[in-house]
Amino acid sequence: MSETSRIVLGDSRDIKNYPEGIALTITSPPYYCEKDYESDYSFQDYKDLLRSVLRNVSSKTLPGGKICINIADIAAFSKVSGKVEEYIGISRDIQDWMREEDCFLLARTIWHKDEPWVNSQHVSYHEKIPATYVRQLPNWEYVWTYYKTAPAREGLGPITNYLSKAEWRKLVSAVWQIRSVQANDDHPAKFPEELVRNLVRLYSVPGDLIFDPFMGSGATAVVDYKNRREFAGIERDPHFHELAHKNLEKVANSLEREFIPEERFKQNKLGFE
């Protein structure tokens, strides 16, 4: 691991924990869905947390850098409103906050995952459920991709230098069908490496610094490392901070790391006469 790559044990609301020169942020913030790690704040506290963190991320992002936010609507909003109700406003709130930081929506991705009855406590079928009381929870989540100041970074060259046309065709579709992580045994809200990898491939180039202010189990850092990117992040829970480092240790000498030939050895750079 390089000296640039590091995961800070600390608060993502503290700007001192952030690196300079972030090319891409990939993060899945808390969803306010009654997880243990979000039990210590109210709904307003939750919104204030997101706004503060996104302000920090934006301030450290390069012009043309991207900020990818994986978040879902709040299905269990009853603890706020007192009614059986879903809340769809958080994504709109985020867009308003991001505009204030000179960040604008570039792309919307739908992550299509498991059927909701497989792993949701809010969807049930049994004799105690009254007729006509049917909840339809989405089997998808959003990934909102924002750019800072300008939609492209300068000096990187064309996309054809980094993605094959076959990979581009796969990733340019706005619907990605990816199974959710099946074993959340060491962290309650892991997201799949394939989702992270798609974003890494689309919105960064080798050597870029990729950041996650809610590092959790370290999925973002692991994928960054495998794809020859630098990584940085913040995690406030000492247990999860240690878990992220353990997961990185498992891939420290991974054969999965993408091989990137030097420029002089790339086929399109060879000068045949």
Coordinates of C-alpha atoms in Angstrom, one line a residue:
M1 CA 0.0 0.0 0.0
S2 CA 1.3 3.5 -0.8
E3 CA 1.7 6.2 1.8
T4 CA -1.1 8.2 0.1
S5 CA -3.6 5.4 0.8
R6 CA -5.0 5.5 4.4
I7 CA -8.2 5.1 6.4
V8 CA -8.6 7.6 9.3
L9 CA -10.3 6.6 12.5
G10 CA -12.4 9.6 13.2
D11 CA -15.5 11.8 12.4
S12 CA -16.3 12.5 8.7
R13 CA -17.7 15.9 9.8
D14 CA -14.2 17.0 10.7
I15 CA -12.5 18.6 7.6
K16 CA -9.1 17.8 9.1
N17 CA -9.7 14.1 8.4
Y18 CA -9.9 14.7 4.6
P19 CA -7.1 14.4 2.0
E20 CA -6.5 16.9 -0.7
G21 CA -7.0 16.2 -4.4
I22 CA -9.9 13.7 -4.4
A23 CA -10.6 12.5 -7.9
L24 CA -13.6 10.3 -7.1
T25 CA -15.8 9.7 -4.0
I26 CA -17.8 6.5 -3.8
T27 CA -19.8 6.2 -0.7
S28 CA -23.0 4.7 0.8
P29 CA -24.0 6.9 3.7
P30 CA -26.4 5.7 6.5
Y31 CA -30.0 5.3 5.3
Y32 CA -31.7 6.2 8.5
C33 CA -33.3 2.7 8.7
E34 CA -32.8 1.9 12.4
K35 CA -29.3 0.4 12.2
D36 CA -27.3 0.3 15.5
Y37 CA -24.7 2.7 14.2
E38 CA -27.3 5.5 13.5
S39 CA -29.2 5.1 16.7
D40 CA -27.6 8.2 18.3
Y41 CA -29.1 10.9 16.2
S42 CA -32.5 12.3 15.1
F43 CA -33.7 12.7 11.6
Q44 CA -32.5 16.3 11.6
D45 CA -29.2 15.2 13.0
Y46 CA -29.0 12.7 10.1
K47 CA -29.7 15.4 7.5
D48 CA -27.1 17.7 9.1
L49 CA -24.6 14.8 9.1
L50 CA -25.1 14.2 5.3
R51 CA -24.9 17.9 4.5
S52 CA -21.8 18.5 6.5
V53 CA -20.0 15.4 5.0
L54 CA -21.0 16.3 1.4
R55 CA -19.8 19.9 1.9
N56 CA -16.4 18.5 3.1
V57 CA -16.2 16.1 0.2
S58 CA -17.0 18.8 -2.3
S59 CA -14.4 21.1 -0.9
K60 CA -11.6 18.5 -1.4
T61 CA -12.7 17.3 -4.8
L62 CA -10.7 18.2 -7.9
P63 CA -12.4 20.3 -10.7
G64 CA -14.1 17.7 -12.9
G65 CA -13.9 15.1 -10.1
K66 CA -17.0 12.9 -9.4
I67 CA -19.0 12.2 -6.2
C68 CA -21.0 8.9 -6.4
I69 CA -23.6 8.6 -3.6
N70 CA -25.4 5.2 -3.2
I71 CA -28.6 5.9 -1.2
A72 CA -32.2 4.7 -1.0
D73 CA -35.5 6.2 -0.1
I74 CA -36.3 5.8 3.6
A75 CA -38.8 3.0 3.9
A76 CA -39.2 3.0 7.7
F77 CA -40.1 6.7 8.1
S78 CA -42.7 5.9 10.7
K79 CA -40.3 6.7 13.6
V80 CA -40.3 10.3 12.3
S81 CA -43.9 10.8 11.1
G82 CA -45.7 8.3 13.2
K83 CA -47.4 6.9 10.1
V84 CA -46.7 3.9 7.9
E85 CA -44.9 6.0 5.3
E86 CA -41.9 6.1 3.0
Y87 CA -39.8 9.3 2.5
I88 CA -38.5 10.0 -1.0
G89 CA -37.1 13.5 -0.3
I90 CA -33.6 12.7 0.8
S91 CA -32.3 12.5 -2.7
R92 CA -33.8 15.9 -3.6
D93 CA -32.3 17.4 -0.4
I94 CA -28.9 16.1 -1.5
Q95 CA -29.2 17.6 -5.0
D96 CA -30.0 21.0 -3.4
W97 CA -27.0 20.8 -1.0
M98 CA -24.7 19.7 -3.8
R99 CA -25.7 22.7 -6.0
E100 CA -24.7 25.0 -3.2
E101 CA -21.2 23.4 -3.4
D102 CA -20.9 23.9 -7.2
C103 CA -21.6 20.2 -7.8
F104 CA -24.2 19.1 -10.4
L105 CA -25.9 15.8 -11.3
L106 CA -24.2 14.0 -14.1
A107 CA -25.8 10.5 -14.0
R108 CA -28.4 8.4 -12.2
T109 CA -27.8 4.7 -11.9
I110 CA -30.4 2.2 -10.7
W111 CA -28.8 -0.7 -8.8
H112 CA -31.3 -3.6 -9.3
K113 CA -30.7 -6.2 -6.6
D114 CA -32.6 -8.9 -4.7
E115 CA -36.4 -9.2 -4.5
P116 CA -37.6 -7.3 -1.4
W117 CA -39.3 -10.4 0.2
V118 CA -35.9 -12.1 0.4
N119 CA -34.2 -9.8 2.9
S120 CA -36.7 -7.2 4.1
Q121 CA -38.6 -7.2 7.4
H122 CA -41.1 -4.7 5.9
V123 CA -42.5 -7.1 3.3
S124 CA -44.3 -10.2 4.7
Y125 CA -46.9 -12.8 3.6
H126 CA -48.8 -14.5 6.4
E127 CA -52.3 -14.7 7.9
K128 CA -51.9 -11.7 10.1
I129 CA -51.4 -9.3 7.2
P130 CA -54.8 -7.7 6.4
A131 CA -56.2 -7.8 2.8
T132 CA -55.2 -4.7 0.8
Y133 CA -52.3 -3.9 3.1
V134 CA -49.5 -4.7 0.7
R135 CA -46.2 -2.9 0.8
Q136 CA -44.2 -2.8 -2.4
L137 CA -40.7 -2.1 -1.4
P138 CA -38.2 -1.4 -4.2
N139 CA -35.6 -4.0 -5.1
W140 CA -33.3 -1.3 -6.3
E141 CA -31.3 1.7 -5.0
Y142 CA -29.9 4.8 -6.5
V143 CA -26.4 5.8 -7.3
W144 CA -26.3 9.6 -7.9
T145 CA -23.2 10.8 -9.6
Y146 CA -22.3 14.5 -9.3
Y147 CA -19.4 16.4 -10.9
K148 CA -17.5 19.3 -9.3
T149 CA -17.5 22.5 -11.3
A150 CA -17.0 20.9 -14.7
P151 CA -18.2 17.5 -16.2
A152 CA -14.7 16.4 -17.3
R153 CA -11.2 16.7 -15.9
E154 CA -8.5 18.2 -18.0
G155 CA -5.5 16.3 -19.5
L156 CA -6.7 12.7 -19.2
G157 CA -7.2 12.0 -22.9
P158 CA -10.2 10.1 -24.4
I159 CA -12.2 7.4 -22.8
T160 CA -11.0 4.9 -25.4
N161 CA -7.6 4.9 -23.6
Y162 CA -9.2 3.4 -20.5
L163 CA -12.3 1.4 -21.4
S164 CA -12.9 -1.1 -24.2
K165 CA -16.1 -0.6 -26.2
A166 CA -17.5 -3.8 -24.8
E167 CA -17.0 -2.6 -21.2
W168 CA -18.4 0.8 -22.0
R169 CA -21.5 -0.7 -23.5
K170 CA -22.1 -2.6 -20.3
L171 CA -21.5 0.3 -17.9
V172 CA -23.3 3.1 -19.9
S173 CA -26.6 1.5 -19.2
A174 CA -28.3 3.2 -16.3
V175 CA -29.6 -0.1 -14.8
W176 CA -27.0 -2.4 -13.2
Q177 CA -28.2 -5.8 -12.0
I178 CA -26.0 -6.8 -9.1
R179 CA -26.9 -9.1 -6.2
S180 CA -26.5 -7.5 -2.8
V181 CA -24.0 -8.9 -0.3
Q182 CA -25.5 -12.1 1.0
A183 CA -23.4 -12.4 4.2
N184 CA -23.5 -9.2 6.3
D185 CA -22.0 -11.1 9.2
D186 CA -19.2 -8.7 10.0
H187 CA -20.9 -5.4 9.0
P188 CA -24.7 -4.7 8.7
A189 CA -24.6 -2.8 5.5
K190 CA -21.9 -3.9 3.0
F191 CA -22.2 -3.1 -0.6
P192 CA -21.0 -5.3 -3.4
E193 CA -17.5 -4.9 -4.9
E194 CA -18.9 -5.1 -8.4
L195 CA -21.0 -1.9 -7.8
V196 CA -17.8 -0.1 -6.6
R197 CA -15.7 -1.5 -9.5
N198 CA -18.2 -0.2 -12.1
L199 CA -18.0 3.3 -10.7
V200 CA -14.2 3.1 -10.4
R201 CA -13.9 2.1 -14.0
L202 CA -16.3 4.8 -15.3
Y203 CA -15.2 7.8 -13.3
S204 CA -11.5 7.4 -12.5
V205 CA -8.1 6.5 -14.1
P206 CA -5.2 4.5 -12.6
G207 CA -3.4 6.5 -9.9
D208 CA -6.4 8.6 -9.0
L209 CA -7.2 9.1 -5.3
I210 CA -10.6 7.7 -4.5
F211 CA -12.3 8.5 -1.2
D212 CA -15.1 7.2 1.1
P213 CA -16.2 9.2 4.1
F214 CA -18.2 6.2 5.4
M215 CA -15.7 3.5 4.9
G216 CA -17.4 0.7 6.9
S217 CA -16.0 -2.7 6.0
G218 CA -13.6 -1.2 3.4
A219 CA -15.2 -2.3 0.1
T220 CA -14.3 1.0 -1.6
A221 CA -10.7 0.8 -0.5
V222 CA -10.3 -2.9 -1.5
V223 CA -11.7 -2.3 -5.0
D224 CA -9.5 0.8 -5.4
Y225 CA -6.4 -1.2 -4.5
K226 CA -7.3 -4.0 -6.9
N227 CA -7.8 -1.5 -9.7
R228 CA -4.5 0.4 -9.2
R229 CA -6.0 3.5 -7.6
E230 CA -5.0 5.2 -4.4
F231 CA -7.6 5.2 -1.6
A232 CA -8.5 7.2 1.4
G233 CA -11.4 7.2 3.8
I234 CA -12.8 7.8 7.3
E235 CA -14.5 5.4 9.7
R236 CA -15.7 6.4 13.1
D237 CA -16.3 2.9 14.6
P238 CA -13.0 1.3 15.9
H239 CA -14.3 -2.2 15.1
F240 CA -15.2 -1.4 11.5
H241 CA -11.9 0.6 11.1
E242 CA -10.0 -2.5 12.1
L243 CA -12.2 -4.7 9.8
A244 CA -11.5 -2.4 6.8
H245 CA -7.7 -2.8 7.4
K246 CA -8.1 -6.6 7.7
N247 CA -9.9 -6.8 4.4
L248 CA -7.2 -4.7 2.8
E249 CA -4.5 -7.1 4.2
K250 CA -6.3 -10.0 2.5
V251 CA -5.7 -8.4 -0.9
A252 CA -2.3 -6.9 -0.3
N253 CA -0.7 -9.3 -2.7
S254 CA -3.8 -10.1 -4.7
L255 CA -3.5 -11.6 -8.1
E256 CA -6.8 -9.8 -8.9
R257 CA -5.0 -6.5 -9.3
E258 CA -5.5 -5.1 -12.7
F259 CA -2.3 -5.2 -14.8
I260 CA -1.6 -1.9 -16.4
P261 CA 1.3 -1.8 -18.9
E262 CA 3.5 1.2 -19.1
E263 CA 2.6 3.6 -21.9
R264 CA 5.5 2.6 -24.1
F265 CA 4.2 -1.0 -24.1
K266 CA 0.6 -0.3 -25.0
Q267 CA -0.3 -1.6 -28.4
N268 CA -1.7 1.7 -29.6
K269 CA 1.6 3.4 -28.7
L270 CA 3.8 1.0 -30.6
G271 CA 5.2 2.5 -33.8
F272 CA 5.3 -0.2 -36.5
E273 CA 6.8 0.9 -39.8

